[in-house]
PDB file of C-alpha atoms and ligand atoms in Angstrom:
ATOM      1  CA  UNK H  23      -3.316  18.981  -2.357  1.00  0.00           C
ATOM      2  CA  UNK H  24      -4.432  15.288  -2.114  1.00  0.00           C
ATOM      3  CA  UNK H  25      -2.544  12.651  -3.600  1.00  0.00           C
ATOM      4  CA  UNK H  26      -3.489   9.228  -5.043  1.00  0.00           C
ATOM      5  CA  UNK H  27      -0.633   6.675  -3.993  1.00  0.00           C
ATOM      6  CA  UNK H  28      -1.176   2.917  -5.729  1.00  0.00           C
ATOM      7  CA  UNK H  29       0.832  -0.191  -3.961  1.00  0.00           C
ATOM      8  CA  UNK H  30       1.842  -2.809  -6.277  1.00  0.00           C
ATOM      9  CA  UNK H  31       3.819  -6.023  -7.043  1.00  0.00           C
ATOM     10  CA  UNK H  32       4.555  -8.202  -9.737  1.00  0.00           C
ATOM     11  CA  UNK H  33       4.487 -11.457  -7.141  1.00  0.00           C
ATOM     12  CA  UNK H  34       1.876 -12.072  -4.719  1.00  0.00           C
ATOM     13  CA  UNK H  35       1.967 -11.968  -1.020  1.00  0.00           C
ATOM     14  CA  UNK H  36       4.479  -9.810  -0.602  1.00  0.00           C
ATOM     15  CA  UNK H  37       2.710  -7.977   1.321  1.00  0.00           C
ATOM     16  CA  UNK H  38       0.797  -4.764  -0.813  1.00  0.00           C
ATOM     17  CA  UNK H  39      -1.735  -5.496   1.825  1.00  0.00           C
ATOM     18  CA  UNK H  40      -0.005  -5.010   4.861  1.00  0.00           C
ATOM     19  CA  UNK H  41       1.521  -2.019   3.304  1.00  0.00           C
ATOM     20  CA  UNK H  42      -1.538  -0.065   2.896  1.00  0.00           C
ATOM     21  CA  UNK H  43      -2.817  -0.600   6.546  1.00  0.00           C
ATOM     22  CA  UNK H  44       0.591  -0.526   8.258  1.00  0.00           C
ATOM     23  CA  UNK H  45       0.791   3.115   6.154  1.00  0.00           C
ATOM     24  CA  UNK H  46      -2.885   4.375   6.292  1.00  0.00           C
ATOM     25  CA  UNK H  47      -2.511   3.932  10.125  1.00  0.00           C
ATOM     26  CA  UNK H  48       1.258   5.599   9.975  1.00  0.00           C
ATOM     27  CA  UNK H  49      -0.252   8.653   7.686  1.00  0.00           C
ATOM     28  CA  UNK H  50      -3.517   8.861   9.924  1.00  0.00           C
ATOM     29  CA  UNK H  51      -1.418   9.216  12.820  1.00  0.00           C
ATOM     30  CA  UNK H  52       0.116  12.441  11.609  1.00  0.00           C
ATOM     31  CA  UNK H  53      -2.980  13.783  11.481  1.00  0.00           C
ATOM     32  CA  UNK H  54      -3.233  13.530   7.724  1.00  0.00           C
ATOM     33  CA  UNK H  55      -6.982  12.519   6.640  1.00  0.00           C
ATOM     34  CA  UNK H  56      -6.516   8.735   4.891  1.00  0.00           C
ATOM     35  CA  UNK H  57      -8.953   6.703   2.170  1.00  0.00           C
ATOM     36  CA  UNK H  58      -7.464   3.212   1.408  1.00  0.00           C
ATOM     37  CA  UNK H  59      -9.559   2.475  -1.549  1.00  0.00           C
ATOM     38  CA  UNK H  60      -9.408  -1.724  -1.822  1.00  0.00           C
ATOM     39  CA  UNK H  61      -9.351  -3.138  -4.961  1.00  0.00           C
ATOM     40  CA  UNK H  62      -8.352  -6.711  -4.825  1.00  0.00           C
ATOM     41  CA  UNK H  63     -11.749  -7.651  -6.129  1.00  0.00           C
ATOM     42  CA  UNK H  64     -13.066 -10.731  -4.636  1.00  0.00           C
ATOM     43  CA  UNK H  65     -10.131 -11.384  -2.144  1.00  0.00           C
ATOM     44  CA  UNK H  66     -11.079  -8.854   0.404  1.00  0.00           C
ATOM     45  CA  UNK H  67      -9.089  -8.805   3.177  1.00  0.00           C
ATOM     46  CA  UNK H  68      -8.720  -5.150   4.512  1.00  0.00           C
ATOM     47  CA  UNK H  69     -11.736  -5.033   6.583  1.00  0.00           C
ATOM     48  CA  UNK H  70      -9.515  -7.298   8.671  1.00  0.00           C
ATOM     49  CA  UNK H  71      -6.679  -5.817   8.591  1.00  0.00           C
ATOM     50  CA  UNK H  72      -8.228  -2.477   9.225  1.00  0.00           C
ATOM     51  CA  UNK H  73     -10.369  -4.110  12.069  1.00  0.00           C
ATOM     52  CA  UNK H  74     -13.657  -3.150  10.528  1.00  0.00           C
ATOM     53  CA  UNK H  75     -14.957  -6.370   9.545  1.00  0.00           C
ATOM     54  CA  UNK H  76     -18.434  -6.455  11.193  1.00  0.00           C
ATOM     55  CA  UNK H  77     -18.763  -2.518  10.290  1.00  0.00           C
ATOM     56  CA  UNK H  78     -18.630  -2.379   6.312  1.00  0.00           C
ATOM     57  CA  UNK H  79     -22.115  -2.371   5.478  1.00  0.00           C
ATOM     58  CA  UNK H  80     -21.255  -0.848   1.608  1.00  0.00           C
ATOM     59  CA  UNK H  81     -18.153  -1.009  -0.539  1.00  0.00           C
ATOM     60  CA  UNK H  82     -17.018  -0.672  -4.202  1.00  0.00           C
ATOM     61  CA  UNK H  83     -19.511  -3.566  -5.117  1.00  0.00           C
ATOM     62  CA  UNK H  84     -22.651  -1.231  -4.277  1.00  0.00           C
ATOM     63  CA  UNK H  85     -20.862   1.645  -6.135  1.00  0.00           C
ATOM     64  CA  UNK H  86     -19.776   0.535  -8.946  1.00  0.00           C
ATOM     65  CA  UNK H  87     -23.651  -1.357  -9.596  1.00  0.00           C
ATOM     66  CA  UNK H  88     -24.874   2.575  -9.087  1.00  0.00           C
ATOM     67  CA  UNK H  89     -27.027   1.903  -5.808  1.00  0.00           C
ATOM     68  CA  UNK H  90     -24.638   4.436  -3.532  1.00  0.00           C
ATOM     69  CA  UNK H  91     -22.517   7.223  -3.917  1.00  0.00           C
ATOM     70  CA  UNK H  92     -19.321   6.243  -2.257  1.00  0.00           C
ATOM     71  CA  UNK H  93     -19.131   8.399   0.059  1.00  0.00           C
ATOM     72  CA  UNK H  94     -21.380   5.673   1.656  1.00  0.00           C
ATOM     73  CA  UNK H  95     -19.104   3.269   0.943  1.00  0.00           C
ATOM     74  CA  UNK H  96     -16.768   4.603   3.147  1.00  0.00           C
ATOM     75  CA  UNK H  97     -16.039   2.793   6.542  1.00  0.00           C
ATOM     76  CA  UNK H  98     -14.082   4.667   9.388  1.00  0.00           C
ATOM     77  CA  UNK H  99     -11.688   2.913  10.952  1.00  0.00           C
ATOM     78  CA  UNK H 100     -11.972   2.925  14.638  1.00  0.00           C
ATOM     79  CA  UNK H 101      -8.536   2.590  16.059  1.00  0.00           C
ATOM     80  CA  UNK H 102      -7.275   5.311  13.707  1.00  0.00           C
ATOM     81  CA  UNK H 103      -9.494   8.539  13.847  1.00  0.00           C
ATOM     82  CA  UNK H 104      -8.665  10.340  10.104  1.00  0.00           C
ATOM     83  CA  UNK H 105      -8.199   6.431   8.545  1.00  0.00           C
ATOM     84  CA  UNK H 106     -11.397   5.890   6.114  1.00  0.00           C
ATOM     85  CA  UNK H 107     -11.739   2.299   3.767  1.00  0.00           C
ATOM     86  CA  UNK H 108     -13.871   1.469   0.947  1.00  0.00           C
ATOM     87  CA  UNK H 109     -13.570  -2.147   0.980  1.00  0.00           C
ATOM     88  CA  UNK H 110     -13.521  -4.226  -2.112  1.00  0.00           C
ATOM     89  CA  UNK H 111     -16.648  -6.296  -3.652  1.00  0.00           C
ATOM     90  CA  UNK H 112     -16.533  -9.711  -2.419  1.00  0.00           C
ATOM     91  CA  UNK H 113     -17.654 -10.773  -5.780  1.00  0.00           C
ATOM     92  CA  UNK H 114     -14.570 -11.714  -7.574  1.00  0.00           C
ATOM     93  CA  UNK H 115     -16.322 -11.277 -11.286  1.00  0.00           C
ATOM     94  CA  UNK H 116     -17.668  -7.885 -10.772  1.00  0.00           C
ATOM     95  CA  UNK H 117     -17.264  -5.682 -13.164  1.00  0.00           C
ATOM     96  CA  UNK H 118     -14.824  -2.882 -13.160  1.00  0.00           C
ATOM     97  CA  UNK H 119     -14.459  -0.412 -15.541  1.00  0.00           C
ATOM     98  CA  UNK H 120     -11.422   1.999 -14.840  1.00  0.00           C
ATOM     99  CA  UNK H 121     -13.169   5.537 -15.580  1.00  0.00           C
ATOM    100  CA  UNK H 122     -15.466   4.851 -13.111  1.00  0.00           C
ATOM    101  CA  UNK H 123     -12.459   3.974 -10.274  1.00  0.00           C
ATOM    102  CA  UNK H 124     -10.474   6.855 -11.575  1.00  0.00           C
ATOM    103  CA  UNK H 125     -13.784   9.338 -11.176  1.00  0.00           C
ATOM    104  CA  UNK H 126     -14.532   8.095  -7.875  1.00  0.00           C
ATOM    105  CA  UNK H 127     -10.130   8.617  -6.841  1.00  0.00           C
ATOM    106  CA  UNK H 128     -10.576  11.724  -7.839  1.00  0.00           C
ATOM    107  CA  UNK H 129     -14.238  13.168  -6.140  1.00  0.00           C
ATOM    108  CA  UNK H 130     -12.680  11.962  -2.645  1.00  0.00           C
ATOM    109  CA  UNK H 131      -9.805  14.293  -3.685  1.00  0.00           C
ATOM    110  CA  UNK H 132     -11.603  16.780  -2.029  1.00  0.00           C
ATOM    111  CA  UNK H 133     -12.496  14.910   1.109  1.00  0.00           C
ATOM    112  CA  UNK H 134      -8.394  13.386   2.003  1.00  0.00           C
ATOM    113  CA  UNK H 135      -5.192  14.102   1.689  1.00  0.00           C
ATOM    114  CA  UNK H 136      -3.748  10.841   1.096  1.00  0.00           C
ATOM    115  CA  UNK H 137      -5.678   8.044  -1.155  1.00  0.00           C
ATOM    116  CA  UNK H 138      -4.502   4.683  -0.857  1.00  0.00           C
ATOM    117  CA  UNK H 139      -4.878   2.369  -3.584  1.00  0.00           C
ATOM    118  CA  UNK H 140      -4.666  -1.470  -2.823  1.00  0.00           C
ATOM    119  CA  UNK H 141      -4.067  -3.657  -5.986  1.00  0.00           C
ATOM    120  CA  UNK H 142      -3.706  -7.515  -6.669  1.00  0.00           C
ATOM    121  CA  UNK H 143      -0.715  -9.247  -7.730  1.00  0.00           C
ATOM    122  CA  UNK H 144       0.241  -7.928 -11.623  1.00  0.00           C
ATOM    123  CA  UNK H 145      -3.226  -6.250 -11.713  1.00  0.00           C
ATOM    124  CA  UNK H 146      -6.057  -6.776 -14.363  1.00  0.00           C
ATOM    125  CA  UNK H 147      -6.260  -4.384 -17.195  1.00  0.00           C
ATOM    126  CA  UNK H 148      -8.586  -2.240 -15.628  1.00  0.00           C
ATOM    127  CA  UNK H 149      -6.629  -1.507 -12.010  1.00  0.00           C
ATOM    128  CA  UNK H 150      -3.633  -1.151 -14.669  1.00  0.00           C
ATOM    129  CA  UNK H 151      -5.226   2.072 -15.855  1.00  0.00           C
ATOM    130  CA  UNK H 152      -6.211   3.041 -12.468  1.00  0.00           C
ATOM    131  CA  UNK H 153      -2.640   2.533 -11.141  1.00  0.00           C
ATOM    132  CA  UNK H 154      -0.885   4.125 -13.782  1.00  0.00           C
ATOM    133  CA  UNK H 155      -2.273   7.634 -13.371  1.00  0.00           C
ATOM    134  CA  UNK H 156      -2.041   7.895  -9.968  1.00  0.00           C
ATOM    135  CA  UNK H 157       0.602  10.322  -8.447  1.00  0.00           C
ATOM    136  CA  UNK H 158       2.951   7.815  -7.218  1.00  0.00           C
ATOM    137  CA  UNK H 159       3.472   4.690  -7.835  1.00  0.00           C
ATOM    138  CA  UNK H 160       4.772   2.322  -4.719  1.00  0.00           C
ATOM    139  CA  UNK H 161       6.032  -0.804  -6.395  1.00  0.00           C
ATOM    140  CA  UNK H 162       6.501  -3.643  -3.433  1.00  0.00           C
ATOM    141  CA  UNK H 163       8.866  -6.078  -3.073  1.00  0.00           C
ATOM    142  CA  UNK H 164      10.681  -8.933  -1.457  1.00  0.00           C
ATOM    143  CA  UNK H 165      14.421  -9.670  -1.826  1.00  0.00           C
ATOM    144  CA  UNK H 166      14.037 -12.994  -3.488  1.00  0.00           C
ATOM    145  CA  UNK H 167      15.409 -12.525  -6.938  1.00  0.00           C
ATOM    146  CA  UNK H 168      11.929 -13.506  -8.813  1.00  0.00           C
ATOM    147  CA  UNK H 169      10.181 -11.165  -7.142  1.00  0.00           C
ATOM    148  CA  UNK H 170      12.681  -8.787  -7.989  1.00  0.00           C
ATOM    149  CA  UNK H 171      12.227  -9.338 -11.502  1.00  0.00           C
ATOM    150  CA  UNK H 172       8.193  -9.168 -11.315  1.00  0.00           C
ATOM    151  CA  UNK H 173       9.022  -6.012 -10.207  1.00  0.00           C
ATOM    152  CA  UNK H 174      10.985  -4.644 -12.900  1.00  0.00           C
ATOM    153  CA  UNK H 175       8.507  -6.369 -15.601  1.00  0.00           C
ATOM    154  CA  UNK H 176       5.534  -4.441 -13.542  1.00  0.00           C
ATOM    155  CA  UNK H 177       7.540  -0.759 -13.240  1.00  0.00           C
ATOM    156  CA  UNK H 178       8.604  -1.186 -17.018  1.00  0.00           C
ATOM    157  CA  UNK H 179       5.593  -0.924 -18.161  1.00  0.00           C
ATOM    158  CA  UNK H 180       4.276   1.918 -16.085  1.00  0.00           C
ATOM    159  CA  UNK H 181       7.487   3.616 -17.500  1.00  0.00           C
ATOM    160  CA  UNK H 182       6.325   3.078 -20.831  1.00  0.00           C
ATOM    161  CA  UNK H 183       2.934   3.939 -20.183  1.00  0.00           C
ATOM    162  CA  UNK H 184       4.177   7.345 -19.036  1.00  0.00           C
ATOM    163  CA  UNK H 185       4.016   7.238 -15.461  1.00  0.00           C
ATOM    164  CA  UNK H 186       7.593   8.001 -13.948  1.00  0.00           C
ATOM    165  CA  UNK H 187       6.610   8.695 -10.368  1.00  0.00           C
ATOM    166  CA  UNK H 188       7.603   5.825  -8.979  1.00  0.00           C
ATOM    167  CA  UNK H 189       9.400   4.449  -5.473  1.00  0.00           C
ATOM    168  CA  UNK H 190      10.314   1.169  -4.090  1.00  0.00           C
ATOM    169  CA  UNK H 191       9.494  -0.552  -1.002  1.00  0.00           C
ATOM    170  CA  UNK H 192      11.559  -3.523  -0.175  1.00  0.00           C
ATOM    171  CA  UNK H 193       9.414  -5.747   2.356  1.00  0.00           C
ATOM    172  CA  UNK H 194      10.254  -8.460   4.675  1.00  0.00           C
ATOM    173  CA  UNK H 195      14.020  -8.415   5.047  1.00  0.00           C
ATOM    174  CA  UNK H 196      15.368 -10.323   7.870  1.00  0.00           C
ATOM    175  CA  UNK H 197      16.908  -8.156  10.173  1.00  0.00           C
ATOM    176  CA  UNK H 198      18.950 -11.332  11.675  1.00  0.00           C
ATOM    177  CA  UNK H 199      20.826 -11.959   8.331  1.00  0.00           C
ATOM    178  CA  UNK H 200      21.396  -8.454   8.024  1.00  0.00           C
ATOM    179  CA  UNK H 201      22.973  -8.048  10.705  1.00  0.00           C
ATOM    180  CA  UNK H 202      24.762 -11.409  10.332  1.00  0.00           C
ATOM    181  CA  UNK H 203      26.229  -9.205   6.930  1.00  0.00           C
ATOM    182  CA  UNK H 204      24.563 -12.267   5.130  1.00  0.00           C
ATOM    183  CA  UNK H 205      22.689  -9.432   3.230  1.00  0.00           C
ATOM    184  CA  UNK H 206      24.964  -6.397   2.982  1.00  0.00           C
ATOM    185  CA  UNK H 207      22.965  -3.871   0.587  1.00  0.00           C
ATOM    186  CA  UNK H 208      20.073  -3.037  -1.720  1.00  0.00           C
ATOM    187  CA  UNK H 209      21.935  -1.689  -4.245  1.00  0.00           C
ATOM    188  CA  UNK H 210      21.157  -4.865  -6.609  1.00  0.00           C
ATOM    189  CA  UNK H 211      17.675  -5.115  -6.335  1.00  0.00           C
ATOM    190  CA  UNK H 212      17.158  -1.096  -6.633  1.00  0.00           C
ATOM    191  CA  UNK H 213      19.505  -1.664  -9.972  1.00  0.00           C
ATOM    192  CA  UNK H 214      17.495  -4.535 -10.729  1.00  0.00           C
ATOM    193  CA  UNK H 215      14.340  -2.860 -10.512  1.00  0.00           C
ATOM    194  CA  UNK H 216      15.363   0.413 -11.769  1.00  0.00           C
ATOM    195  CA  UNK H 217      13.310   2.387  -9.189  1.00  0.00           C
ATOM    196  CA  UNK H 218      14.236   4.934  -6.260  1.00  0.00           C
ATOM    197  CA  UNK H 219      13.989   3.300  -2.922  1.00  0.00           C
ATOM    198  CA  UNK H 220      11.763   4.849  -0.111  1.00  0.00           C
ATOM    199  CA  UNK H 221      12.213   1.998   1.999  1.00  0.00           C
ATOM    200  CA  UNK H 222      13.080  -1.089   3.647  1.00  0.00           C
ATOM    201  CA  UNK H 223      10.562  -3.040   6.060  1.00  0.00           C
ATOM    202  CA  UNK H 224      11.849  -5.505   8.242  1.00  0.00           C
ATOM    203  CA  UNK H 225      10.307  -9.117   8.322  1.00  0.00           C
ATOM    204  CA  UNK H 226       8.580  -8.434  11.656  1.00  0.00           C
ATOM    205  CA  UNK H 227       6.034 -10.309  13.584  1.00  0.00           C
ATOM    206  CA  UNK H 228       4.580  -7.311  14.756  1.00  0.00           C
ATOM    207  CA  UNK H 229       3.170  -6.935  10.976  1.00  0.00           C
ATOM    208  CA  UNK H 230       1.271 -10.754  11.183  1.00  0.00           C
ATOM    209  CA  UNK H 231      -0.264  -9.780  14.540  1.00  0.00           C
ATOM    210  CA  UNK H 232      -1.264  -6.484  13.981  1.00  0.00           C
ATOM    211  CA  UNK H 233      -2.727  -7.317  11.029  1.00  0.00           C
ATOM    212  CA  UNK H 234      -5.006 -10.566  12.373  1.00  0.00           C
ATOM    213  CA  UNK H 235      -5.611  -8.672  15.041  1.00  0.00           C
ATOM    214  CA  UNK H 236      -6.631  -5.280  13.244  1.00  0.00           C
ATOM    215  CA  UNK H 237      -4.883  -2.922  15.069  1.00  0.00           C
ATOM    216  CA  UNK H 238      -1.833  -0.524  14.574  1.00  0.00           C
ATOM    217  CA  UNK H 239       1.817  -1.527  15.129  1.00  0.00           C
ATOM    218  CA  UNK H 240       2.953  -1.315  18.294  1.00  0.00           C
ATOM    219  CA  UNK H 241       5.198   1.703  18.432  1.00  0.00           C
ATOM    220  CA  UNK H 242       8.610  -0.024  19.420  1.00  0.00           C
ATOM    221  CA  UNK H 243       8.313  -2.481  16.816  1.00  0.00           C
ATOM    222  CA  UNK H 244      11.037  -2.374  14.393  1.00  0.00           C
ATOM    223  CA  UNK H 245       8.157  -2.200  11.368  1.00  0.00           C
ATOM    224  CA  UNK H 246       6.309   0.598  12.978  1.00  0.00           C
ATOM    225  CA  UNK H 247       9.566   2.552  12.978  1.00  0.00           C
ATOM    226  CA  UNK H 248       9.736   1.132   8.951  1.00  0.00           C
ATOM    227  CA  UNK H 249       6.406   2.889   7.984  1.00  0.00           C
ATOM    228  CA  UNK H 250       6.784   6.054  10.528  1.00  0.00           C
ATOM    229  CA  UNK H 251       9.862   6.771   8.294  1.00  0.00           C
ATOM    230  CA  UNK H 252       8.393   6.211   4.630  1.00  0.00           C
ATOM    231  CA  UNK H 253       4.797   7.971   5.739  1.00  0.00           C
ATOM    232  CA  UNK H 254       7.020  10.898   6.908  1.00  0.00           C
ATOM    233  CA  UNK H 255       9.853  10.564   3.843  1.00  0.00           C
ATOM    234  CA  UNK H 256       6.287  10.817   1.305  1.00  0.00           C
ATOM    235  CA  UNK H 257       5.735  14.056   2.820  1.00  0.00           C
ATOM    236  CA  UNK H 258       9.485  15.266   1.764  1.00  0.00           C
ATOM    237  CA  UNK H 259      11.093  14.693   5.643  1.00  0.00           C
ATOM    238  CA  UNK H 260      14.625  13.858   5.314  1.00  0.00           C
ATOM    239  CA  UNK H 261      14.712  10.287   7.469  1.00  0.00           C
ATOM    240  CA  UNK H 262      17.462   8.679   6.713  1.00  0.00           C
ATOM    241  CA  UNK H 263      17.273   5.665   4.251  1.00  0.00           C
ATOM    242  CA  UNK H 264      19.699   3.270   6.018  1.00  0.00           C
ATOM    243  CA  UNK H 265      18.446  -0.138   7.407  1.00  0.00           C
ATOM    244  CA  UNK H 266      20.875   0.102   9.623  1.00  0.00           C
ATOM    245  CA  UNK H 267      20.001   3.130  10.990  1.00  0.00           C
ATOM    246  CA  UNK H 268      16.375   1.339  11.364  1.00  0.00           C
ATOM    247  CA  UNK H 269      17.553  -1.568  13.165  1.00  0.00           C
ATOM    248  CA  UNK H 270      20.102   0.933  15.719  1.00  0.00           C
TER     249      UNK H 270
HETATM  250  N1  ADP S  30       6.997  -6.980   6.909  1.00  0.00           N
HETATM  251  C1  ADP S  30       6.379  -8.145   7.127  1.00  0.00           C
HETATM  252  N2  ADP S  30       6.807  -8.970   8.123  1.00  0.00           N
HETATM  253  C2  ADP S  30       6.198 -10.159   8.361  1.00  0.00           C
HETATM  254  N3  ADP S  30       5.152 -10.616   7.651  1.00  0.00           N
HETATM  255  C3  ADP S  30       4.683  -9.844   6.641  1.00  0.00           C
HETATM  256  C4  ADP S  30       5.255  -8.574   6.332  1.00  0.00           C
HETATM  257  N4  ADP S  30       4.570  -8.042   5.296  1.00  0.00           N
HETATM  258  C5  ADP S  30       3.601  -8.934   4.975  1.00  0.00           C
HETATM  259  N5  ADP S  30       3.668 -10.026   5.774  1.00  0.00           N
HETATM  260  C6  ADP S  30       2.823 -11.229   5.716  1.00  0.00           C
HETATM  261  O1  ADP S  30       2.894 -11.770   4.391  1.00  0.00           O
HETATM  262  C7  ADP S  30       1.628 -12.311   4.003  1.00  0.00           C
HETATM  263  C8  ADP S  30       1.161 -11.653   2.704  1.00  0.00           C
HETATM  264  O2  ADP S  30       0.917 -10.285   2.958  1.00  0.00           O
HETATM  265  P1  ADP S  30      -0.190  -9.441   2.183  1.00  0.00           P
HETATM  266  O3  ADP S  30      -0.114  -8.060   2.718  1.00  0.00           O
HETATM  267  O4  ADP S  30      -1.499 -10.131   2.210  1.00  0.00           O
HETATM  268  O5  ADP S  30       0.422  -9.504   0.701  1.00  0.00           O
HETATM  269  P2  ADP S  30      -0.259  -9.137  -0.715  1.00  0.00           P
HETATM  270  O6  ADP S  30      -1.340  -8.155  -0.457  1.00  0.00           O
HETATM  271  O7  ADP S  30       0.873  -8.573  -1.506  1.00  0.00           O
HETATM  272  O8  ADP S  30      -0.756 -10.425  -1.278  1.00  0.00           O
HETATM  273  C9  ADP S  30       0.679 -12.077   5.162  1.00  0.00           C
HETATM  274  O9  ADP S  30       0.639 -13.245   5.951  1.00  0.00           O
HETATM  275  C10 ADP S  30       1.353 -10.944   5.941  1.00  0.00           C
HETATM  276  O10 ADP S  30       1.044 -10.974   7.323  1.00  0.00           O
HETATM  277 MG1   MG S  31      -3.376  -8.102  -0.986  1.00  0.00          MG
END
């Protein structure tokens, strides 16, 4: 059974991006067959991240204009053997209509188990549809309270459009203040949001080099050990959901 898995925020830069790699390389890893499907239209920046920037030689630009299936879209990642990308147009005004996103999601069904679907900040119309019938829903985001509350505006509506499978993944917590007990819990932002956590990613370095670099996490980095856990909590593992236990 394959499932379709959409990352998204109400703010920007909180790092939806650095999710999907950081977690396509995590789920790849396990030896589950990945597709990150980009679709941050016209601010590509997974090829990067992914370290396939001189290898993409078709993405969602080519498809979606009818002049390749997408299975020729697909790039394979190199440093991750079952970790496959269809990169976003780098056209930022080309058209998207959602049927055709949600038919393609659903033919690579049959080719991977996991389907990774980047998004921009609040999302266009058309990703919205996309987004909001996917399996699960990973809504992203920081501790500062606005983005918080772009949260909750964003998972609102994907409650009222029907789609209750939803989780939240707190990024870039400093691990300093929380050990200093300057932040002692999550419970306000999960109440804030309204959504079930899955977990909590340290603000690590590791993330801003591996990413530039486009390569996987180092293993002893604390945010490798962030994504091991959520990759392996998606696929019902019992890792405990404690940031403390992260940082131990
Ligand atoms: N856990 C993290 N620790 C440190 N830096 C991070 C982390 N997550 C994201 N970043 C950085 O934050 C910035 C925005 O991340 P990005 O993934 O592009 O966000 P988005 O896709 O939501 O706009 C990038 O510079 C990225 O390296
Ligand atoms: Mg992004």
């Amino acid at each position: 059974m394959s499932k379709i898995i959409a990352i998204t925020s109400g703010k920007g830069g909180t790092g939806k991006s650095s999710i999907c790699s950081e977690l396509g390389f995590s789920l790849a890893k396990q030896g589950l067959r990945t597709l990150i499907i980009e679709l941050d239209f016209g601010l590509r920046c997974l090829d990067i991240m992914l370290g396939v920037k001189n290898d993409v030689k078709y993405d969602l630009g080519n498809v979606l204009k009818g002049e390749i299936d997408v299975t020729k879209a697909t790039t394979q990642v190199k440093m991750a053997e079952n970790l496959f990308i269809v990169c976003a147009p780098e056209d930022p005004f080309a058209k998207v209509d959602a049927e055709t996103i949600k038919s393609i999601c659903n033919e690579m069904r049959k080719y991977y188990e996991y389907i990774i679907v980047d998004t921009s900040a609040g999302t266009n119309a058309s990703v919205f549809d996309v987004v909001e019938q996917s399996d699960l829903i990973l809504i992203n985001t920081t501790p500062d309270p606005v983005c918080v509350r772009d949260a909750r505006t964003m998972s609102d509506e994907f409650y009222k459009r029907g789609n209750k499978k939803q989780r939240l993944i707190i990024n870039k917590v400093n691990p300093d203040l929380f050990r200093a007990e300057l932040i002692t819990d999550f419970d306000e932002i999960i109440d804030t949001v309204g959504v079930q956590l899955i977990g909590v990613i340290p603000d690590d370095d590791a993330v801003i080099i591996a990413t530039s670099r486009g390569e996987p996490l180092p293993n002893n980095s604390l945010a490798f050990k962030a994504f091991d856990a959520i990759s392996k909590r998606l696929q019902g593992e019992d890792v405990p959901l404690s940031f403390k236990v992260l940082l131990s």
